[in-house]
Amino acid sequence: MVRLLCVASLLGYASAGWTGALGLTFESNKPVEAKSLFCPSGFITGIRVKYGRTRDEDRDLYDFKLKCGQRWTSWSGLWFKNELEDKTYECPAKMYVTGIEVKRGRREWGDKDTYDFKLQCSGVWQDFMGMKFGGQQEQAGTECPSGEGTSGLKVFRGFVDWGDKDLYEFELNCKSIAANLASIRGLPDLKMLGLQRNVLVWDGEQLGAWLEALGLGDLAPSFLHHNVNGGTVFLLTEEHLRDLGFSVVGDRLYFIELLTQLYDDIVAWSSKIGVQLATHPVPPLRQIGLTLQPTTWSVKDVCKVLKAVGLEEYVELFVEHRIQGDVLFNLTEENLKEMGIEKIGDRLLITDIVQTLYEQVTGWQQQQVNPQSLLQLGAA
């Protein structure tokens, strides 16, 4: 029996996103067939396998096609004839393939080689497809690294004359989920939407237009209700998104990734035009009758800041809970929620202003910024 040298070179290592072979028994004294299937975009969401057998040559033949999102590829093109079985397995809705496991069977009587397959969908192993199978010899699998999904499948078929053995081996191609989301969904063109490049000055309606362009328009009313705008959207956490109506984990992670891209975009833009971004500047303290020592402020003084930034509706709550200067810098979002400030955007605005104030009065911001070069909330 001769083992082809090309088999080792084909299956010996992983590269360029490929996982490497599963480790099933694989040899051939005939030219090895190798076929690759890829999703042009997105990830594999299902697989279809057909099996055929030729009586004269005692060949056990398999061919494969992939489901990419909602569309099927063509068959791989492995030599095939005399179909006896055709089975399909698809991942549950909104899940995609992250791994594969294969078991190999062999019955010496009749020289019959059989395989069965199961998928891992978004990290969860599914059941075997249920292909006709017998005489299990081995089982092997592979999965993509965390944070990656499967976008391609490579199939190798070898044949050994002695014993009429048809042997198959497989490997997956994995790619980053985040990179895939960026390439598929991308960021909407702000100019085409009529939106300013400086996201920090967007009001709730403009943020809603951006959500609509992302296909998330059904969540825009929730963002408006909670007073989330361009100045606070970058402060949102996954917990905030859950409270805003993102019930699906993947959608929350997707949105956070888009926010990261959007923020990186405006930072690069502001650097290019030579301006510094500012979200919530603290009102001029002396002009509203306050000292530059917030820890000495009374509750009434703290409320002057609330009024200056348009949050006068919460004055009574600050009075009721005795939020004065000596506790102001210890105030957390959780405290604000406990006080009865229900709107997420308003809580984020208050905590951001308090943080900015703290940095200014303690000298953490030493850099002098030219007012002519400062993009502030509310600027044109």
Coordinates of C-alpha atoms in Angstrom, one line a residue:
M1 CA 0.0 0.0 0.0
V2 CA 1.4 3.4 -1.0
R3 CA 0.6 6.5 1.0
L4 CA 0.8 9.6 -1.2
L5 CA 3.3 12.2 -0.1
C6 CA 0.8 14.9 -1.2
V7 CA -1.6 13.7 1.5
A8 CA 0.7 14.9 4.3
S9 CA 1.3 18.2 2.6
L10 CA -2.4 18.7 2.1
L11 CA -3.4 17.8 5.7
G12 CA -0.4 18.5 7.8
Y13 CA -1.0 22.0 9.2
A14 CA -3.5 24.8 9.6
S15 CA -3.0 28.1 7.8
A16 CA -4.8 31.3 6.7
G17 CA -7.8 30.7 8.8
W18 CA -8.0 27.0 8.3
T19 CA -8.3 24.8 11.3
G20 CA -6.2 21.9 10.0
A21 CA -7.5 18.4 9.3
L22 CA -9.7 16.7 11.9
G23 CA -7.3 13.8 12.3
L24 CA -9.3 11.0 10.8
T25 CA -7.5 8.1 9.2
F26 CA -6.7 9.2 5.7
E27 CA -4.5 7.6 3.0
S28 CA -4.7 7.0 -0.8
N29 CA -2.8 5.4 -3.6
K30 CA -4.8 7.3 -6.1
P31 CA -4.7 11.1 -6.7
V32 CA -6.5 12.8 -3.8
E33 CA -9.6 14.8 -4.7
A34 CA -9.8 18.1 -2.8
K35 CA -12.7 20.5 -3.0
S36 CA -13.4 23.8 -1.2
L37 CA -16.7 25.5 -0.5
F38 CA -16.9 29.1 0.8
C39 CA -19.6 31.5 1.8
P40 CA -19.1 34.7 -0.1
S41 CA -20.2 36.7 2.9
G42 CA -21.4 35.7 6.4
F43 CA -21.1 32.3 8.0
I44 CA -22.2 28.7 7.2
T45 CA -25.7 28.1 8.7
G46 CA -26.3 24.6 7.4
I47 CA -24.9 21.6 5.4
R48 CA -26.4 19.2 2.9
V49 CA -24.8 15.8 2.3
K50 CA -25.6 13.2 -0.3
Y51 CA -24.3 9.6 -0.4
G52 CA -24.0 7.3 -3.4
R53 CA -22.5 3.9 -4.0
T54 CA -21.2 2.1 -7.1
R55 CA -21.5 -1.6 -7.0
D56 CA -19.0 -2.4 -9.7
E57 CA -16.2 -0.3 -8.2
D58 CA -17.3 -0.7 -4.5
R59 CA -17.0 3.1 -4.2
D60 CA -18.7 5.0 -1.3
L61 CA -19.2 8.5 -2.6
Y62 CA -20.2 11.7 -0.7
D63 CA -20.8 15.2 -1.9
F64 CA -21.5 18.4 0.0
K65 CA -23.1 21.8 -0.3
L66 CA -23.3 24.6 2.3
K67 CA -26.0 27.0 3.4
C68 CA -24.7 30.6 3.7
G69 CA -27.2 32.7 5.5
Q70 CA -30.4 31.9 3.6
R71 CA -28.8 30.7 0.4
W72 CA -27.3 27.4 -0.7
T73 CA -24.0 27.0 -2.6
S74 CA -23.7 24.5 -5.4
W75 CA -22.4 21.0 -4.8
S76 CA -18.6 20.8 -4.2
G77 CA -18.1 18.8 -7.4
L78 CA -16.6 15.6 -6.0
W79 CA -17.0 12.7 -8.4
F80 CA -20.5 11.3 -7.6
K81 CA -23.0 8.8 -9.0
N82 CA -25.9 6.5 -7.9
E83 CA -27.5 8.7 -5.1
L84 CA -28.9 6.6 -2.3
E85 CA -29.3 9.2 0.5
D86 CA -29.6 13.0 0.8
K87 CA -29.8 14.7 4.2
T88 CA -29.8 18.3 5.4
Y89 CA -29.0 19.9 8.7
E90 CA -29.5 23.6 9.5
C91 CA -28.5 25.6 12.6
P92 CA -31.4 27.1 14.6
A93 CA -32.5 30.6 13.7
K94 CA -29.8 33.3 14.1
M95 CA -27.1 30.7 14.8
Y96 CA -24.2 29.7 12.6
V97 CA -21.7 26.9 12.3
T98 CA -18.7 27.1 14.7
G99 CA -17.5 23.5 14.5
I100 CA -18.0 20.1 13.0
E101 CA -17.6 16.5 14.2
V102 CA -17.4 13.5 11.9
K103 CA -17.5 9.8 12.7
R104 CA -16.3 7.1 10.3
G105 CA -17.6 3.6 10.0
R106 CA -16.3 0.5 8.1
R107 CA -17.9 -2.8 7.3
E108 CA -15.4 -5.2 5.7
W109 CA -18.1 -7.3 4.2
G110 CA -18.9 -5.4 1.1
D111 CA -16.0 -3.0 1.7
K112 CA -18.4 -0.3 2.8
D113 CA -17.2 3.0 4.2
T114 CA -19.7 5.3 5.8
Y115 CA -19.7 8.7 7.5
D116 CA -22.0 10.8 9.7
F117 CA -21.8 14.4 10.6
K118 CA -22.8 16.9 13.3
L119 CA -22.5 20.6 13.6
Q120 CA -21.7 23.0 16.4
C121 CA -23.9 26.0 16.0
S122 CA -22.8 29.2 17.8
G123 CA -20.9 27.1 20.3
V124 CA -23.6 24.5 20.9
W125 CA -23.2 20.9 19.6
Q126 CA -26.2 19.6 17.7
D127 CA -27.2 15.9 17.0
F128 CA -25.7 13.8 14.2
M129 CA -27.5 14.1 10.9
G130 CA -28.5 10.4 10.9
M131 CA -26.8 9.3 7.7
K132 CA -26.8 5.5 7.1
F133 CA -23.9 4.3 9.2
G134 CA -22.3 1.2 10.7
G135 CA -19.2 -0.3 12.2
Q136 CA -17.8 2.8 13.8
Q137 CA -14.0 3.1 13.7
E138 CA -13.3 6.6 14.9
Q139 CA -14.6 10.0 15.6
A140 CA -13.0 13.5 15.4
G141 CA -14.0 17.1 15.3
T142 CA -12.8 20.7 15.3
E143 CA -14.2 24.1 16.2
C144 CA -13.3 27.7 15.5
P145 CA -11.6 29.8 18.2
S146 CA -13.7 31.9 20.4
G147 CA -15.0 35.0 18.6
E148 CA -14.9 33.3 15.2
G149 CA -17.4 31.5 12.9
T150 CA -17.1 29.1 10.0
S151 CA -17.1 30.5 6.5
G152 CA -15.6 27.6 4.5
L153 CA -15.3 23.8 4.3
K154 CA -12.5 21.8 2.6
V155 CA -13.1 18.1 1.7
F156 CA -10.4 15.6 0.8
R157 CA -11.2 12.1 -0.6
G158 CA -8.7 9.4 -1.0
F159 CA -9.0 5.8 -2.3
V160 CA -7.0 2.7 -1.4
D161 CA -7.3 -0.2 -3.9
W162 CA -6.6 -2.9 -1.4
G163 CA -9.8 -3.2 0.4
D164 CA -11.6 -0.6 -1.7
K165 CA -11.4 2.0 1.0
D166 CA -13.0 5.4 0.5
L167 CA -11.5 7.8 3.1
Y168 CA -12.5 11.4 3.7
E169 CA -10.9 14.2 5.7
F170 CA -12.2 17.7 6.4
E171 CA -11.1 21.1 7.7
L172 CA -12.9 24.4 8.4
N173 CA -12.1 28.0 7.5
C174 CA -12.8 30.4 10.4
K175 CA -13.0 34.2 10.4
S176 CA -13.6 36.9 13.0
I177 CA -17.3 37.5 13.9
A178 CA -16.5 41.2 14.4
A179 CA -14.7 41.6 11.1
N180 CA -17.6 39.7 9.4
L181 CA -20.2 42.0 10.9
A182 CA -18.2 45.0 9.8
S183 CA -17.9 43.8 6.2
I184 CA -21.6 42.7 5.9
R185 CA -23.5 45.3 7.8
G186 CA -21.0 48.1 7.8
L187 CA -21.6 51.7 8.8
P188 CA -24.3 53.7 7.0
D189 CA -23.1 56.7 5.0
L190 CA -23.8 59.6 7.3
K191 CA -23.8 62.1 4.4
M192 CA -26.4 60.2 2.5
L193 CA -28.5 60.1 5.7
G194 CA -28.2 63.9 6.1
L195 CA -26.3 63.5 9.4
Q196 CA -23.4 65.5 10.7
R197 CA -20.0 63.8 11.0
N198 CA -19.8 65.0 14.6
V199 CA -22.0 62.3 16.1
L200 CA -21.7 63.9 19.6
V201 CA -24.1 66.7 18.5
W202 CA -26.9 64.4 17.3
D203 CA -30.2 64.8 19.0
G204 CA -32.5 61.8 19.6
E205 CA -34.2 62.1 16.2
Q206 CA -31.0 62.0 14.4
L207 CA -29.8 59.0 16.4
G208 CA -33.1 57.4 15.5
A209 CA -32.4 58.0 11.8
W210 CA -29.1 56.2 12.2
L211 CA -30.8 53.3 14.0
E212 CA -33.3 53.1 11.1
A213 CA -30.4 52.8 8.6
L214 CA -29.0 49.9 10.6
G215 CA -32.3 48.1 10.5
L216 CA -32.9 48.8 14.2
G217 CA -35.7 51.4 13.7
D218 CA -38.0 49.5 16.0
L219 CA -35.8 50.4 18.9
A220 CA -35.7 54.1 18.1
P221 CA -38.7 55.0 20.3
S222 CA -37.0 53.4 23.3
F223 CA -33.9 55.5 22.7
L224 CA -36.0 58.6 22.4
H225 CA -38.0 57.8 25.6
H226 CA -34.7 57.4 27.5
N227 CA -33.2 60.6 26.1
V228 CA -30.3 58.8 24.5
N229 CA -28.6 61.0 21.9
G230 CA -25.2 61.4 20.3
G231 CA -23.6 62.7 23.4
T232 CA -24.6 59.7 25.5
V233 CA -24.8 56.8 23.0
F234 CA -21.1 56.0 23.4
L235 CA -21.6 55.6 27.2
L236 CA -24.1 52.7 26.8
T237 CA -23.1 49.3 28.2
E238 CA -24.5 45.9 27.3
E239 CA -26.8 46.2 30.4
H240 CA -28.2 49.5 29.1
L241 CA -28.8 48.0 25.7
R242 CA -30.8 45.2 27.3
D243 CA -32.9 47.7 29.1
L244 CA -33.4 49.6 25.8
G245 CA -34.9 46.5 24.1
F246 CA -32.0 44.6 22.7
S247 CA -33.2 41.2 23.9
V248 CA -30.8 39.1 21.7
V249 CA -27.2 38.8 23.0
G250 CA -25.8 38.8 19.4
D251 CA -27.6 42.0 18.6
R252 CA -26.2 43.8 21.6
L253 CA -22.7 42.7 20.8
Y254 CA -23.2 43.7 17.2
F255 CA -24.4 47.2 18.2
I256 CA -21.5 47.7 20.6
E257 CA -19.1 46.8 17.8
L258 CA -20.8 49.3 15.5
L259 CA -20.5 52.0 18.2
T260 CA -16.8 51.3 18.5
Q261 CA -16.4 51.7 14.7
L262 CA -18.5 54.9 14.7
Y263 CA -16.4 56.4 17.6
D264 CA -13.1 55.5 15.9
D265 CA -14.4 57.1 12.8
I266 CA -15.2 60.5 14.4
V267 CA -12.0 60.5 16.4
A268 CA -10.0 60.0 13.1
W269 CA -12.1 62.7 11.5
S270 CA -11.6 65.2 14.3
S271 CA -7.9 64.6 14.3
K272 CA -7.7 65.1 10.6
I273 CA -9.4 68.5 10.8
G274 CA -7.5 69.5 14.0
V275 CA -10.3 69.8 16.6
Q276 CA -10.9 68.2 19.9
L277 CA -14.1 66.5 20.7
A278 CA -16.1 67.4 23.8
T279 CA -19.4 65.8 24.8
H280 CA -20.8 67.5 27.9
P281 CA -18.8 70.6 28.9
V282 CA -19.4 71.8 32.4
P283 CA -21.2 75.2 32.5
P284 CA -19.1 78.2 33.5
L285 CA -19.2 77.9 37.3
R286 CA -18.6 81.5 38.1
Q287 CA -21.3 82.7 35.7
I288 CA -23.9 80.7 37.5
G289 CA -22.7 81.9 40.9
L290 CA -20.6 78.9 42.0
T291 CA -17.2 78.6 43.6
L292 CA -14.5 76.5 42.0
Q293 CA -14.6 74.1 45.0
P294 CA -17.5 71.8 44.4
T295 CA -17.0 69.9 47.7
T296 CA -18.2 73.0 49.5
W297 CA -21.4 73.3 47.5
S298 CA -24.8 73.1 49.1
V299 CA -27.7 71.1 47.6
K300 CA -29.0 74.4 46.1
D301 CA -25.6 74.9 44.4
V302 CA -25.6 71.4 42.9
C303 CA -29.1 72.1 41.6
K304 CA -27.8 75.2 39.8
V305 CA -25.7 72.9 37.7
L306 CA -28.7 70.7 36.9
K307 CA -30.6 73.7 35.7
A308 CA -27.7 75.0 33.6
V309 CA -27.5 71.7 31.6
G310 CA -31.3 71.4 31.2
L311 CA -32.0 68.8 33.9
E312 CA -34.1 71.0 36.2
E313 CA -36.8 68.2 36.3
Y314 CA -34.5 66.3 38.8
V315 CA -34.0 69.2 41.2
E316 CA -36.6 67.9 43.7
L317 CA -35.0 64.5 43.7
F318 CA -31.6 65.9 44.5
V319 CA -33.1 68.0 47.3
E320 CA -35.0 65.0 48.6
H321 CA -31.8 62.8 48.6
R322 CA -29.6 65.6 49.9
I323 CA -27.0 65.5 47.1
Q324 CA -24.6 68.2 48.1
G325 CA -21.0 68.9 47.1
D326 CA -19.3 66.7 49.6
V327 CA -21.0 63.6 48.2
L328 CA -21.3 64.7 44.6
F329 CA -18.1 63.0 43.3
N330 CA -19.2 59.7 44.9
L331 CA -22.5 59.7 43.0
T332 CA -23.0 56.7 40.7
E333 CA -25.4 55.8 38.0
E334 CA -26.9 53.1 40.4
N335 CA -27.5 55.9 43.0
L336 CA -29.3 57.9 40.4
K337 CA -31.5 55.0 39.4
E338 CA -32.3 54.4 43.1
M339 CA -33.2 58.1 43.4
G340 CA -35.9 57.6 40.7
I341 CA -34.1 58.9 37.6
E342 CA -35.6 56.3 35.2
K343 CA -34.2 57.6 31.8
I344 CA -30.9 56.0 30.9
G345 CA -29.7 59.0 28.8
D346 CA -30.3 61.4 31.7
R347 CA -28.4 59.2 34.2
L348 CA -25.5 58.9 31.8
L349 CA -25.5 62.7 31.2
I350 CA -25.4 63.4 34.9
T351 CA -22.6 61.0 35.6
D352 CA -20.6 62.2 32.6
I353 CA -20.9 65.8 33.7
V354 CA -19.9 64.9 37.3
Q355 CA -16.8 63.1 35.9
T356 CA -15.9 66.0 33.7
L357 CA -16.3 68.4 36.6
Y358 CA -14.1 66.3 38.8
E359 CA -11.3 66.2 36.2
Q360 CA -11.4 69.9 35.7
V361 CA -11.4 71.0 39.4
T362 CA -8.7 68.5 40.4
G363 CA -6.4 69.6 37.5
W364 CA -6.6 66.3 35.6
Q365 CA -7.3 68.3 32.4
Q366 CA -4.3 70.6 32.1
Q367 CA -4.4 71.1 28.3
Q368 CA -5.8 74.4 27.3
V369 CA -8.1 74.1 24.4
N370 CA -8.8 76.9 21.9
P371 CA -12.6 77.5 22.1
Q372 CA -12.6 78.1 18.4
S373 CA -11.4 74.5 17.9
L374 CA -13.8 72.8 20.4
L375 CA -16.7 70.8 19.1
Q376 CA -19.3 70.9 21.9
L377 CA -22.7 69.4 22.4
G378 CA -25.1 71.7 20.6
A379 CA -22.5 73.1 18.2
A380 CA -23.6 73.6 14.6

